[in-house]
PDB file of N, CA and C in Angstrom:
ATOM      1  N   MET A   3     -10.858   8.340 -13.021  1.00  0.00           N
ATOM      2  CA  MET A   3      -9.414   8.146 -12.494  1.00  0.00           C
ATOM      3  C   MET A   3      -9.547   7.124 -11.299  1.00  0.00           C
ATOM      4  N   MET A   4      -8.716   6.289 -10.998  1.00  0.00           N
ATOM      5  CA  MET A   4      -8.626   5.299 -10.044  1.00  0.00           C
ATOM      6  C   MET A   4      -7.416   5.641  -9.119  1.00  0.00           C
ATOM      7  N   VAL A   5      -7.555   5.510  -7.828  1.00  0.00           N
ATOM      8  CA  VAL A   5      -6.660   5.824  -6.920  1.00  0.00           C
ATOM      9  C   VAL A   5      -6.416   4.464  -6.154  1.00  0.00           C
ATOM     10  N   THR A   6      -4.978   4.168  -6.200  1.00  0.00           N
ATOM     11  CA  THR A   6      -4.601   3.017  -5.501  1.00  0.00           C
ATOM     12  C   THR A   6      -3.636   3.634  -4.350  1.00  0.00           C
ATOM     13  N   CYS A   7      -3.602   2.763  -3.039  1.00  0.00           N
ATOM     14  CA  CYS A   7      -2.854   3.348  -2.001  1.00  0.00           C
ATOM     15  C   CYS A   7      -2.016   2.123  -1.460  1.00  0.00           C
ATOM     16  N   PHE A   8      -0.677   2.411  -1.279  1.00  0.00           N
ATOM     17  CA  PHE A   8       0.127   1.301  -0.923  1.00  0.00           C
ATOM     18  C   PHE A   8       0.877   1.707   0.479  1.00  0.00           C
ATOM     19  N   GLU A   9       0.919   0.927   1.191  1.00  0.00           N
ATOM     20  CA  GLU A   9       1.684   1.022   2.506  1.00  0.00           C
ATOM     21  C   GLU A   9       2.727   0.018   2.827  1.00  0.00           C
ATOM     22  N   ALA A  10       4.097   0.187   2.847  1.00  0.00           N
ATOM     23  CA  ALA A  10       4.918  -0.804   3.081  1.00  0.00           C
ATOM     24  C   ALA A  10       5.032  -1.077   4.215  1.00  0.00           C
ATOM     25  N   LYS A  11       5.166  -2.252   4.818  1.00  0.00           N
ATOM     26  CA  LYS A  11       5.462  -2.691   6.177  1.00  0.00           C
ATOM     27  C   LYS A  11       6.516  -3.896   5.995  1.00  0.00           C
ATOM     28  N   ILE A  12       7.584  -3.739   6.863  1.00  0.00           N
ATOM     29  CA  ILE A  12       8.716  -4.572   6.563  1.00  0.00           C
ATOM     30  C   ILE A  12       8.582  -5.731   7.784  1.00  0.00           C
ATOM     31  N   THR A  13       8.535  -5.414   8.996  1.00  0.00           N
ATOM     32  CA  THR A  13       8.364  -6.166  10.074  1.00  0.00           C
ATOM     33  C   THR A  13       7.014  -6.205  10.840  1.00  0.00           C
ATOM     34  N   TYR A  14       7.063  -7.092  11.723  1.00  0.00           N
ATOM     35  CA  TYR A  14       5.594  -7.335  12.528  1.00  0.00           C
ATOM     36  C   TYR A  14       5.452  -5.980  13.405  1.00  0.00           C
ATOM     37  N   GLN A  15       6.696  -5.671  13.912  1.00  0.00           N
ATOM     38  CA  GLN A  15       6.542  -4.429  14.917  1.00  0.00           C
ATOM     39  C   GLN A  15       6.178  -3.272  14.056  1.00  0.00           C
ATOM     40  N   ASP A  16       6.670  -3.033  12.649  1.00  0.00           N
ATOM     41  CA  ASP A  16       6.262  -2.098  11.768  1.00  0.00           C
ATOM     42  C   ASP A  16       4.664  -2.068  11.304  1.00  0.00           C
ATOM     43  N   PHE A  17       4.317  -3.466  11.271  1.00  0.00           N
ATOM     44  CA  PHE A  17       2.822  -3.383  10.993  1.00  0.00           C
ATOM     45  C   PHE A  17       1.977  -2.917  12.049  1.00  0.00           C
ATOM     46  N   LYS A  18       2.300  -3.307  13.448  1.00  0.00           N
ATOM     47  CA  LYS A  18       1.706  -3.075  14.633  1.00  0.00           C
ATOM     48  C   LYS A  18       1.843  -1.666  14.871  1.00  0.00           C
ATOM     49  N   SER A  19       2.989  -0.797  14.434  1.00  0.00           N
ATOM     50  CA  SER A  19       3.179   0.553  14.811  1.00  0.00           C
ATOM     51  C   SER A  19       1.938   1.355  14.438  1.00  0.00           C
ATOM     52  N   LYS A  20       1.769   2.579  15.062  1.00  0.00           N
ATOM     53  CA  LYS A  20       0.688   3.496  14.726  1.00  0.00           C
ATOM     54  C   LYS A  20       1.072   4.242  13.396  1.00  0.00           C
ATOM     55  N   ASN A  21       2.151   4.084  12.983  1.00  0.00           N
ATOM     56  CA  ASN A  21       2.778   4.893  11.827  1.00  0.00           C
ATOM     57  C   ASN A  21       2.138   4.235  10.748  1.00  0.00           C
ATOM     58  N   GLY A  22       1.524   5.377   9.736  1.00  0.00           N
ATOM     59  CA  GLY A  22       1.110   4.890   8.508  1.00  0.00           C
ATOM     60  C   GLY A  22      -0.280   4.363   8.605  1.00  0.00           C
ATOM     61  N   HIS A  23      -0.656   3.275   7.783  1.00  0.00           N
ATOM     62  CA  HIS A  23      -2.037   2.677   7.856  1.00  0.00           C
ATOM     63  C   HIS A  23      -3.049   3.768   7.272  1.00  0.00           C
ATOM     64  N   ASN A  24      -2.409   4.575   6.216  1.00  0.00           N
ATOM     65  CA  ASN A  24      -3.434   5.486   5.577  1.00  0.00           C
ATOM     66  C   ASN A  24      -3.961   4.914   4.338  1.00  0.00           C
ATOM     67  N   PHE A  25      -5.209   4.448   4.457  1.00  0.00           N
ATOM     68  CA  PHE A  25      -5.904   3.994   3.000  1.00  0.00           C
ATOM     69  C   PHE A  25      -6.978   4.797   2.734  1.00  0.00           C
ATOM     70  N   HIS A  26      -6.857   5.494   1.750  1.00  0.00           N
ATOM     71  CA  HIS A  26      -7.922   6.812   1.117  1.00  0.00           C
ATOM     72  C   HIS A  26      -8.593   6.311  -0.283  1.00  0.00           C
ATOM     73  N   GLY A  27      -7.926   5.126  -0.943  1.00  0.00           N
ATOM     74  CA  GLY A  27      -8.009   5.011  -2.380  1.00  0.00           C
ATOM     75  C   GLY A  27      -9.095   3.907  -2.667  1.00  0.00           C
ATOM     76  N   ASN A  28      -9.633   3.774  -3.869  1.00  0.00           N
ATOM     77  CA  ASN A  28     -10.350   2.817  -4.507  1.00  0.00           C
ATOM     78  C   ASN A  28      -9.885   1.583  -4.014  1.00  0.00           C
ATOM     79  N   GLU A  29      -8.420   1.312  -4.066  1.00  0.00           N
ATOM     80  CA  GLU A  29      -7.935  -0.021  -3.849  1.00  0.00           C
ATOM     81  C   GLU A  29      -6.733   0.375  -2.881  1.00  0.00           C
ATOM     82  N   ASN A  30      -6.427  -0.665  -1.746  1.00  0.00           N
ATOM     83  CA  ASN A  30      -5.648  -0.252  -0.864  1.00  0.00           C
ATOM     84  C   ASN A  30      -4.720  -1.684  -0.337  1.00  0.00           C
ATOM     85  N   TYR A  31      -3.560  -1.347  -0.493  1.00  0.00           N
ATOM     86  CA  TYR A  31      -2.695  -2.438  -0.412  1.00  0.00           C
ATOM     87  C   TYR A  31      -1.460  -2.513   0.691  1.00  0.00           C
ATOM     88  N   TYR A  32      -1.232  -3.607   1.454  1.00  0.00           N
ATOM     89  CA  TYR A  32      -0.162  -3.610   2.270  1.00  0.00           C
ATOM     90  C   TYR A  32       1.003  -4.202   1.418  1.00  0.00           C
ATOM     91  N   CYS A  33       2.102  -3.509   1.260  1.00  0.00           N
ATOM     92  CA  CYS A  33       3.325  -4.393   0.738  1.00  0.00           C
ATOM     93  C   CYS A  33       4.283  -4.676   1.514  1.00  0.00           C
ATOM     94  N   MET A  34       4.596  -6.168   1.518  1.00  0.00           N
ATOM     95  CA  MET A  34       5.502  -6.700   2.596  1.00  0.00           C
ATOM     96  C   MET A  34       6.047  -7.930   2.177  1.00  0.00           C
ATOM     97  N   PRO A  35       7.242  -8.506   2.917  1.00  0.00           N
ATOM     98  CA  PRO A  35       7.604 -10.078   2.476  1.00  0.00           C
ATOM     99  C   PRO A  35       6.509 -10.869   2.678  1.00  0.00           C
ATOM    100  N   THR A  36       7.078 -11.935   1.740  1.00  0.00           N
ATOM    101  CA  THR A  36       5.962 -13.127   1.964  1.00  0.00           C
ATOM    102  C   THR A  36       5.780 -13.550   3.227  1.00  0.00           C
ATOM    103  N   ALA A  37       6.638 -13.763   3.915  1.00  0.00           N
ATOM    104  CA  ALA A  37       6.650 -14.347   5.175  1.00  0.00           C
ATOM    105  C   ALA A  37       5.878 -13.620   6.320  1.00  0.00           C
ATOM    106  N   LEU A  38       5.873 -12.332   6.158  1.00  0.00           N
ATOM    107  CA  LEU A  38       5.193 -11.490   7.035  1.00  0.00           C
ATOM    108  C   LEU A  38       3.752 -11.436   6.684  1.00  0.00           C
ATOM    109  N   ALA A  39       3.514 -11.509   5.206  1.00  0.00           N
ATOM    110  CA  ALA A  39       2.239 -11.686   4.746  1.00  0.00           C
ATOM    111  C   ALA A  39       1.497 -13.049   5.013  1.00  0.00           C
ATOM    112  N   ALA A  40       2.044 -13.948   5.119  1.00  0.00           N
ATOM    113  CA  ALA A  40       1.550 -15.292   5.858  1.00  0.00           C
ATOM    114  C   ALA A  40       1.113 -15.253   7.051  1.00  0.00           C
ATOM    115  N   ARG A  41       2.018 -14.465   7.764  1.00  0.00           N
ATOM    116  CA  ARG A  41       1.803 -14.511   9.327  1.00  0.00           C
ATOM    117  C   ARG A  41       0.568 -13.311  10.027  1.00  0.00           C
ATOM    118  N   ILE A  42       0.593 -12.166   9.136  1.00  0.00           N
ATOM    119  CA  ILE A  42      -0.789 -11.468   9.349  1.00  0.00           C
ATOM    120  C   ILE A  42      -1.722 -11.291   8.631  1.00  0.00           C
ATOM    121  N   ALA A  43      -1.972 -11.961   7.836  1.00  0.00           N
ATOM    122  CA  ALA A  43      -2.938 -12.038   6.756  1.00  0.00           C
ATOM    123  C   ALA A  43      -4.247 -11.888   7.323  1.00  0.00           C
ATOM    124  N   GLY A  44      -4.723 -12.528   8.338  1.00  0.00           N
ATOM    125  CA  GLY A  44      -5.769 -12.612   9.149  1.00  0.00           C
ATOM    126  C   GLY A  44      -6.077 -11.512  10.184  1.00  0.00           C
ATOM    127  N   GLU A  45      -5.066 -10.822  10.155  1.00  0.00           N
ATOM    128  CA  GLU A  45      -5.357  -9.508  11.048  1.00  0.00           C
ATOM    129  C   GLU A  45      -5.686  -8.263  10.247  1.00  0.00           C
ATOM    130  N   ILE A  46      -5.416  -8.394   8.791  1.00  0.00           N
ATOM    131  CA  ILE A  46      -5.892  -7.361   8.014  1.00  0.00           C
ATOM    132  C   ILE A  46      -7.048  -7.247   7.457  1.00  0.00           C
ATOM    133  N   PRO A  47      -8.006  -6.177   7.590  1.00  0.00           N
ATOM    134  CA  PRO A  47      -9.103  -6.170   7.144  1.00  0.00           C
ATOM    135  C   PRO A  47      -9.467  -6.525   5.897  1.00  0.00           C
ATOM    136  N   ASP A  48     -10.831  -7.166   5.568  1.00  0.00           N
ATOM    137  CA  ASP A  48     -11.060  -7.778   4.381  1.00  0.00           C
ATOM    138  C   ASP A  48     -10.947  -6.686   2.983  1.00  0.00           C
ATOM    139  N   HIS A  49     -11.386  -5.618   3.391  1.00  0.00           N
ATOM    140  CA  HIS A  49     -11.177  -4.803   2.236  1.00  0.00           C
ATOM    141  C   HIS A  49      -9.588  -4.134   1.672  1.00  0.00           C
ATOM    142  N   ILE A  50      -8.803  -4.601   2.587  1.00  0.00           N
ATOM    143  CA  ILE A  50      -7.460  -4.253   2.031  1.00  0.00           C
ATOM    144  C   ILE A  50      -6.676  -5.573   1.721  1.00  0.00           C
ATOM    145  N   GLY A  51      -5.938  -5.297   0.523  1.00  0.00           N
ATOM    146  CA  GLY A  51      -5.098  -6.378   0.126  1.00  0.00           C
ATOM    147  C   GLY A  51      -3.840  -6.278   0.303  1.00  0.00           C
ATOM    148  N   ILE A  52      -2.930  -7.330   0.011  1.00  0.00           N
ATOM    149  CA  ILE A  52      -1.576  -7.743   0.350  1.00  0.00           C
ATOM    150  C   ILE A  52      -0.793  -7.824  -0.907  1.00  0.00           C
ATOM    151  N   LEU A  53       0.089  -7.082  -1.319  1.00  0.00           N
ATOM    152  CA  LEU A  53       0.970  -7.535  -2.281  1.00  0.00           C
ATOM    153  C   LEU A  53       2.590  -7.874  -1.552  1.00  0.00           C
ATOM    154  N   ALA A  54       2.930  -9.305  -1.886  1.00  0.00           N
ATOM    155  CA  ALA A  54       3.925  -9.708  -1.189  1.00  0.00           C
ATOM    156  C   ALA A  54       5.034  -9.829  -1.913  1.00  0.00           C
ATOM    157  N   TYR A  55       6.310  -9.379  -1.336  1.00  0.00           N
ATOM    158  CA  TYR A  55       7.666  -9.655  -2.074  1.00  0.00           C
ATOM    159  C   TYR A  55       8.023 -11.081  -1.881  1.00  0.00           C
ATOM    160  N   PHE A  56       8.660 -11.561  -3.075  1.00  0.00           N
ATOM    161  CA  PHE A  56       9.212 -12.880  -2.907  1.00  0.00           C
ATOM    162  C   PHE A  56      10.542 -12.900  -3.533  1.00  0.00           C
ATOM    163  N   GLU A  57      11.509 -13.980  -3.141  1.00  0.00           N
ATOM    164  CA  GLU A  57      12.690 -13.980  -3.655  1.00  0.00           C
ATOM    165  C   GLU A  57      12.880 -15.374  -3.958  1.00  0.00           C
ATOM    166  N   GLY A  58      13.189 -15.706  -5.172  1.00  0.00           N
ATOM    167  CA  GLY A  58      13.614 -17.142  -5.566  1.00  0.00           C
ATOM    168  C   GLY A  58      14.895 -17.144  -6.099  1.00  0.00           C
ATOM    169  N   GLU A  59      15.183 -18.546  -6.420  1.00  0.00           N
ATOM    170  CA  GLU A  59      16.744 -18.551  -7.088  1.00  0.00           C
ATOM    171  C   GLU A  59      16.679 -17.665  -8.462  1.00  0.00           C
ATOM    172  N   ARG A  60      15.857 -17.565  -9.066  1.00  0.00           N
ATOM    173  CA  ARG A  60      15.806 -16.856 -10.414  1.00  0.00           C
ATOM    174  C   ARG A  60      14.510 -16.135 -10.716  1.00  0.00           C
ATOM    175  N   GLN A  61      13.627 -15.777  -9.576  1.00  0.00           N
ATOM    176  CA  GLN A  61      12.567 -14.725  -9.776  1.00  0.00           C
ATOM    177  C   GLN A  61      12.308 -14.083  -8.453  1.00  0.00           C
ATOM    178  N   TYR A  62      11.915 -12.934  -8.565  1.00  0.00           N
ATOM    179  CA  TYR A  62      11.803 -12.115  -7.522  1.00  0.00           C
ATOM    180  C   TYR A  62      10.923 -11.192  -7.835  1.00  0.00           C
ATOM    181  N   GLY A  63      10.067 -10.554  -6.997  1.00  0.00           N
ATOM    182  CA  GLY A  63       9.229  -9.351  -7.437  1.00  0.00           C
ATOM    183  C   GLY A  63       8.008  -9.347  -6.478  1.00  0.00           C
ATOM    184  N   LEU A  64       7.099  -8.466  -6.801  1.00  0.00           N
ATOM    185  CA  LEU A  64       5.832  -8.607  -6.132  1.00  0.00           C
ATOM    186  C   LEU A  64       4.708  -9.199  -6.672  1.00  0.00           C
ATOM    187  N   ARG A  65       3.967 -10.078  -5.763  1.00  0.00           N
ATOM    188  CA  ARG A  65       2.766 -10.646  -6.242  1.00  0.00           C
ATOM    189  C   ARG A  65       1.414 -10.734  -5.153  1.00  0.00           C
ATOM    190  N   GLN A  66       0.417 -10.480  -5.948  1.00  0.00           N
ATOM    191  CA  GLN A  66      -0.719 -10.278  -5.206  1.00  0.00           C
ATOM    192  C   GLN A  66      -0.905 -11.621  -4.236  1.00  0.00           C
ATOM    193  N   PHE A  67      -0.984 -11.187  -3.036  1.00  0.00           N
ATOM    194  CA  PHE A  67      -1.155 -12.410  -1.995  1.00  0.00           C
ATOM    195  C   PHE A  67      -2.429 -12.409  -1.632  1.00  0.00           C
ATOM    196  N   LYS A  68      -3.226 -11.234  -1.486  1.00  0.00           N
ATOM    197  CA  LYS A  68      -4.638 -11.003  -1.389  1.00  0.00           C
ATOM    198  C   LYS A  68      -5.079  -9.867  -1.746  1.00  0.00           C
ATOM    199  N   PRO A  69      -6.496 -10.193  -2.695  1.00  0.00           N
ATOM    200  CA  PRO A  69      -6.757  -9.086  -3.246  1.00  0.00           C
ATOM    201  C   PRO A  69      -7.586  -7.936  -2.706  1.00  0.00           C
ATOM    202  N   ALA A  70      -7.460  -6.597  -3.005  1.00  0.00           N
ATOM    203  CA  ALA A  70      -8.035  -5.492  -2.118  1.00  0.00           C
ATOM    204  C   ALA A  70      -9.569  -5.415  -2.934  1.00  0.00           C
ATOM    205  N   MET A  71     -10.512  -5.100  -1.952  1.00  0.00           N
ATOM    206  CA  MET A  71     -11.816  -4.944  -2.694  1.00  0.00           C
ATOM    207  C   MET A  71     -12.165  -3.313  -2.952  1.00  0.00           C
ATOM    208  N   TRP A  72     -12.468  -3.129  -4.066  1.00  0.00           N
ATOM    209  CA  TRP A  72     -12.967  -2.015  -4.683  1.00  0.00           C
ATOM    210  C   TRP A  72     -13.959  -1.247  -3.613  1.00  0.00           C
ATOM    211  N   ARG A  73     -13.759   0.175  -3.444  1.00  0.00           N
ATOM    212  CA  ARG A  73     -14.773   1.041  -2.897  1.00  0.00           C
ATOM    213  C   ARG A  73     -14.732   2.444  -3.473  1.00  0.00           C
ATOM    214  N   GLU A  74     -15.863   2.913  -3.593  1.00  0.00           N
ATOM    215  CA  GLU A  74     -15.793   4.193  -4.287  1.00  0.00           C
ATOM    216  C   GLU A  74     -15.327   5.354  -3.575  1.00  0.00           C
ATOM    217  N   VAL A  75     -14.721   6.469  -4.045  1.00  0.00           N
ATOM    218  CA  VAL A  75     -13.920   7.106  -3.416  1.00  0.00           C
ATOM    219  C   VAL A  75     -14.497   8.549  -4.131  1.00  0.00           C
ATOM    220  N   SER A  76     -14.784   9.601  -3.435  1.00  0.00           N
ATOM    221  CA  SER A  76     -15.445  10.850  -4.139  1.00  0.00           C
ATOM    222  C   SER A  76     -14.165  11.737  -4.907  1.00  0.00           C
ATOM    223  N   ASP A  77     -14.671  12.527  -5.740  1.00  0.00           N
ATOM    224  CA  ASP A  77     -13.969  13.141  -6.540  1.00  0.00           C
ATOM    225  C   ASP A  77     -13.070  14.027  -5.944  1.00  0.00           C
ATOM    226  N   GLN A  78     -13.550  14.633  -4.822  1.00  0.00           N
ATOM    227  CA  GLN A  78     -13.001  15.549  -3.931  1.00  0.00           C
ATOM    228  C   GLN A  78     -11.768  14.912  -3.229  1.00  0.00           C
ATOM    229  N   THR A  79     -11.981  13.692  -2.781  1.00  0.00           N
ATOM    230  CA  THR A  79     -10.869  12.876  -2.369  1.00  0.00           C
ATOM    231  C   THR A  79      -9.839  12.735  -3.158  1.00  0.00           C
ATOM    232  N   LYS A  80      -9.872  12.069  -4.300  1.00  0.00           N
ATOM    233  CA  LYS A  80      -9.230  11.905  -5.545  1.00  0.00           C
ATOM    234  C   LYS A  80      -8.392  13.138  -5.649  1.00  0.00           C
ATOM    235  N   VAL A  81      -9.071  14.443  -5.987  1.00  0.00           N
ATOM    236  CA  VAL A  81      -8.461  15.590  -6.150  1.00  0.00           C
ATOM    237  C   VAL A  81      -7.131  15.902  -4.809  1.00  0.00           C
ATOM    238  N   LEU A  82      -7.733  15.917  -3.861  1.00  0.00           N
ATOM    239  CA  LEU A  82      -6.830  15.836  -2.702  1.00  0.00           C
ATOM    240  C   LEU A  82      -5.526  15.072  -2.312  1.00  0.00           C
ATOM    241  N   LEU A  83      -6.016  13.677  -2.894  1.00  0.00           N
ATOM    242  CA  LEU A  83      -4.752  12.755  -2.850  1.00  0.00           C
ATOM    243  C   LEU A  83      -3.826  12.915  -3.890  1.00  0.00           C
ATOM    244  N   LEU A  84      -4.293  13.398  -5.224  1.00  0.00           N
ATOM    245  CA  LEU A  84      -3.375  13.848  -6.132  1.00  0.00           C
ATOM    246  C   LEU A  84      -2.574  15.013  -5.824  1.00  0.00           C
ATOM    247  N   TYR A  85      -3.378  16.093  -5.250  1.00  0.00           N
ATOM    248  CA  TYR A  85      -2.680  17.356  -5.011  1.00  0.00           C
ATOM    249  C   TYR A  85      -1.548  16.927  -3.812  1.00  0.00           C
ATOM    250  N   ASN A  86      -1.925  16.322  -2.864  1.00  0.00           N
ATOM    251  CA  ASN A  86      -0.788  15.718  -1.620  1.00  0.00           C
ATOM    252  C   ASN A  86       0.242  15.026  -2.354  1.00  0.00           C
ATOM    253  N   ALA A  87       0.160  14.146  -3.479  1.00  0.00           N
ATOM    254  CA  ALA A  87       1.226  13.357  -4.158  1.00  0.00           C
ATOM    255  C   ALA A  87       2.140  14.093  -4.509  1.00  0.00           C
ATOM    256  N   MET A  88       1.489  15.318  -5.493  1.00  0.00           N
ATOM    257  CA  MET A  88       2.427  15.957  -6.259  1.00  0.00           C
ATOM    258  C   MET A  88       2.991  17.168  -5.403  1.00  0.00           C
ATOM    259  N   LYS A  89       2.722  17.346  -4.368  1.00  0.00           N
ATOM    260  CA  LYS A  89       3.256  18.423  -3.562  1.00  0.00           C
ATOM    261  C   LYS A  89       4.714  17.699  -2.832  1.00  0.00           C
ATOM    262  N   LYS A  90       4.116  16.392  -2.324  1.00  0.00           N
ATOM    263  CA  LYS A  90       5.382  15.555  -1.701  1.00  0.00           C
ATOM    264  C   LYS A  90       6.448  15.543  -2.763  1.00  0.00           C
ATOM    265  N   TRP A  91       6.045  15.168  -4.237  1.00  0.00           N
ATOM    266  CA  TRP A  91       7.105  15.095  -5.015  1.00  0.00           C
ATOM    267  C   TRP A  91       7.876  16.375  -5.373  1.00  0.00           C
ATOM    268  N   CYS A  92       6.977  17.471  -5.641  1.00  0.00           N
ATOM    269  CA  CYS A  92       7.886  18.662  -5.993  1.00  0.00           C
ATOM    270  C   CYS A  92       8.573  19.228  -4.591  1.00  0.00           C
ATOM    271  N   ASP A  93       8.342  19.085  -3.355  1.00  0.00           N
ATOM    272  CA  ASP A  93       8.852  19.484  -2.213  1.00  0.00           C
ATOM    273  C   ASP A  93      10.378  18.610  -2.238  1.00  0.00           C
ATOM    274  N   GLY A  94      10.280  17.532  -2.483  1.00  0.00           N
ATOM    275  CA  GLY A  94      11.319  16.586  -2.607  1.00  0.00           C
ATOM    276  C   GLY A  94      12.310  16.580  -3.901  1.00  0.00           C
ATOM    277  N   ALA A  95      11.915  17.568  -5.061  1.00  0.00           N
ATOM    278  CA  ALA A  95      12.551  17.274  -6.167  1.00  0.00           C
ATOM    279  C   ALA A  95      13.581  18.351  -6.122  1.00  0.00           C
ATOM    280  N   VAL A  96      14.870  17.970  -6.763  1.00  0.00           N
ATOM    281  CA  VAL A  96      16.163  18.797  -6.906  1.00  0.00           C
ATOM    282  C   VAL A  96      16.201  19.328  -8.358  1.00  0.00           C
ATOM    283  N   PHE A  97      16.311  20.561  -8.462  1.00  0.00           N
ATOM    284  CA  PHE A  97      16.416  20.977 -10.043  1.00  0.00           C
ATOM    285  C   PHE A  97      17.817  21.697 -10.028  1.00  0.00           C
ATOM    286  N   VAL A  98      18.394  21.204 -11.057  1.00  0.00           N
ATOM    287  CA  VAL A  98      19.788  21.546 -11.468  1.00  0.00           C
ATOM    288  C   VAL A  98      19.692  22.521 -12.556  1.00  0.00           C
TER     289      VAL A  98
END
């Protein structure tokens, strides 16, 4: 099982805040607008990648701006991450 973690940052102030920045996966990425990615790429550690959102006249989406470096993660950490993700999903689920 591979765990990929994503952290969305919309502005430079958001990036500089102490909120978030929780990277525990095999691969870890910031997701942000392309202009922000270009501005802060030098401030991001080498092992963390960037997925940049772009908009064009006929195309838009996420593209890898900087690759993440693979790191090993223990099975115990993977189980804990999966448990926490499922718990958040179930806590927010609405059953009709």
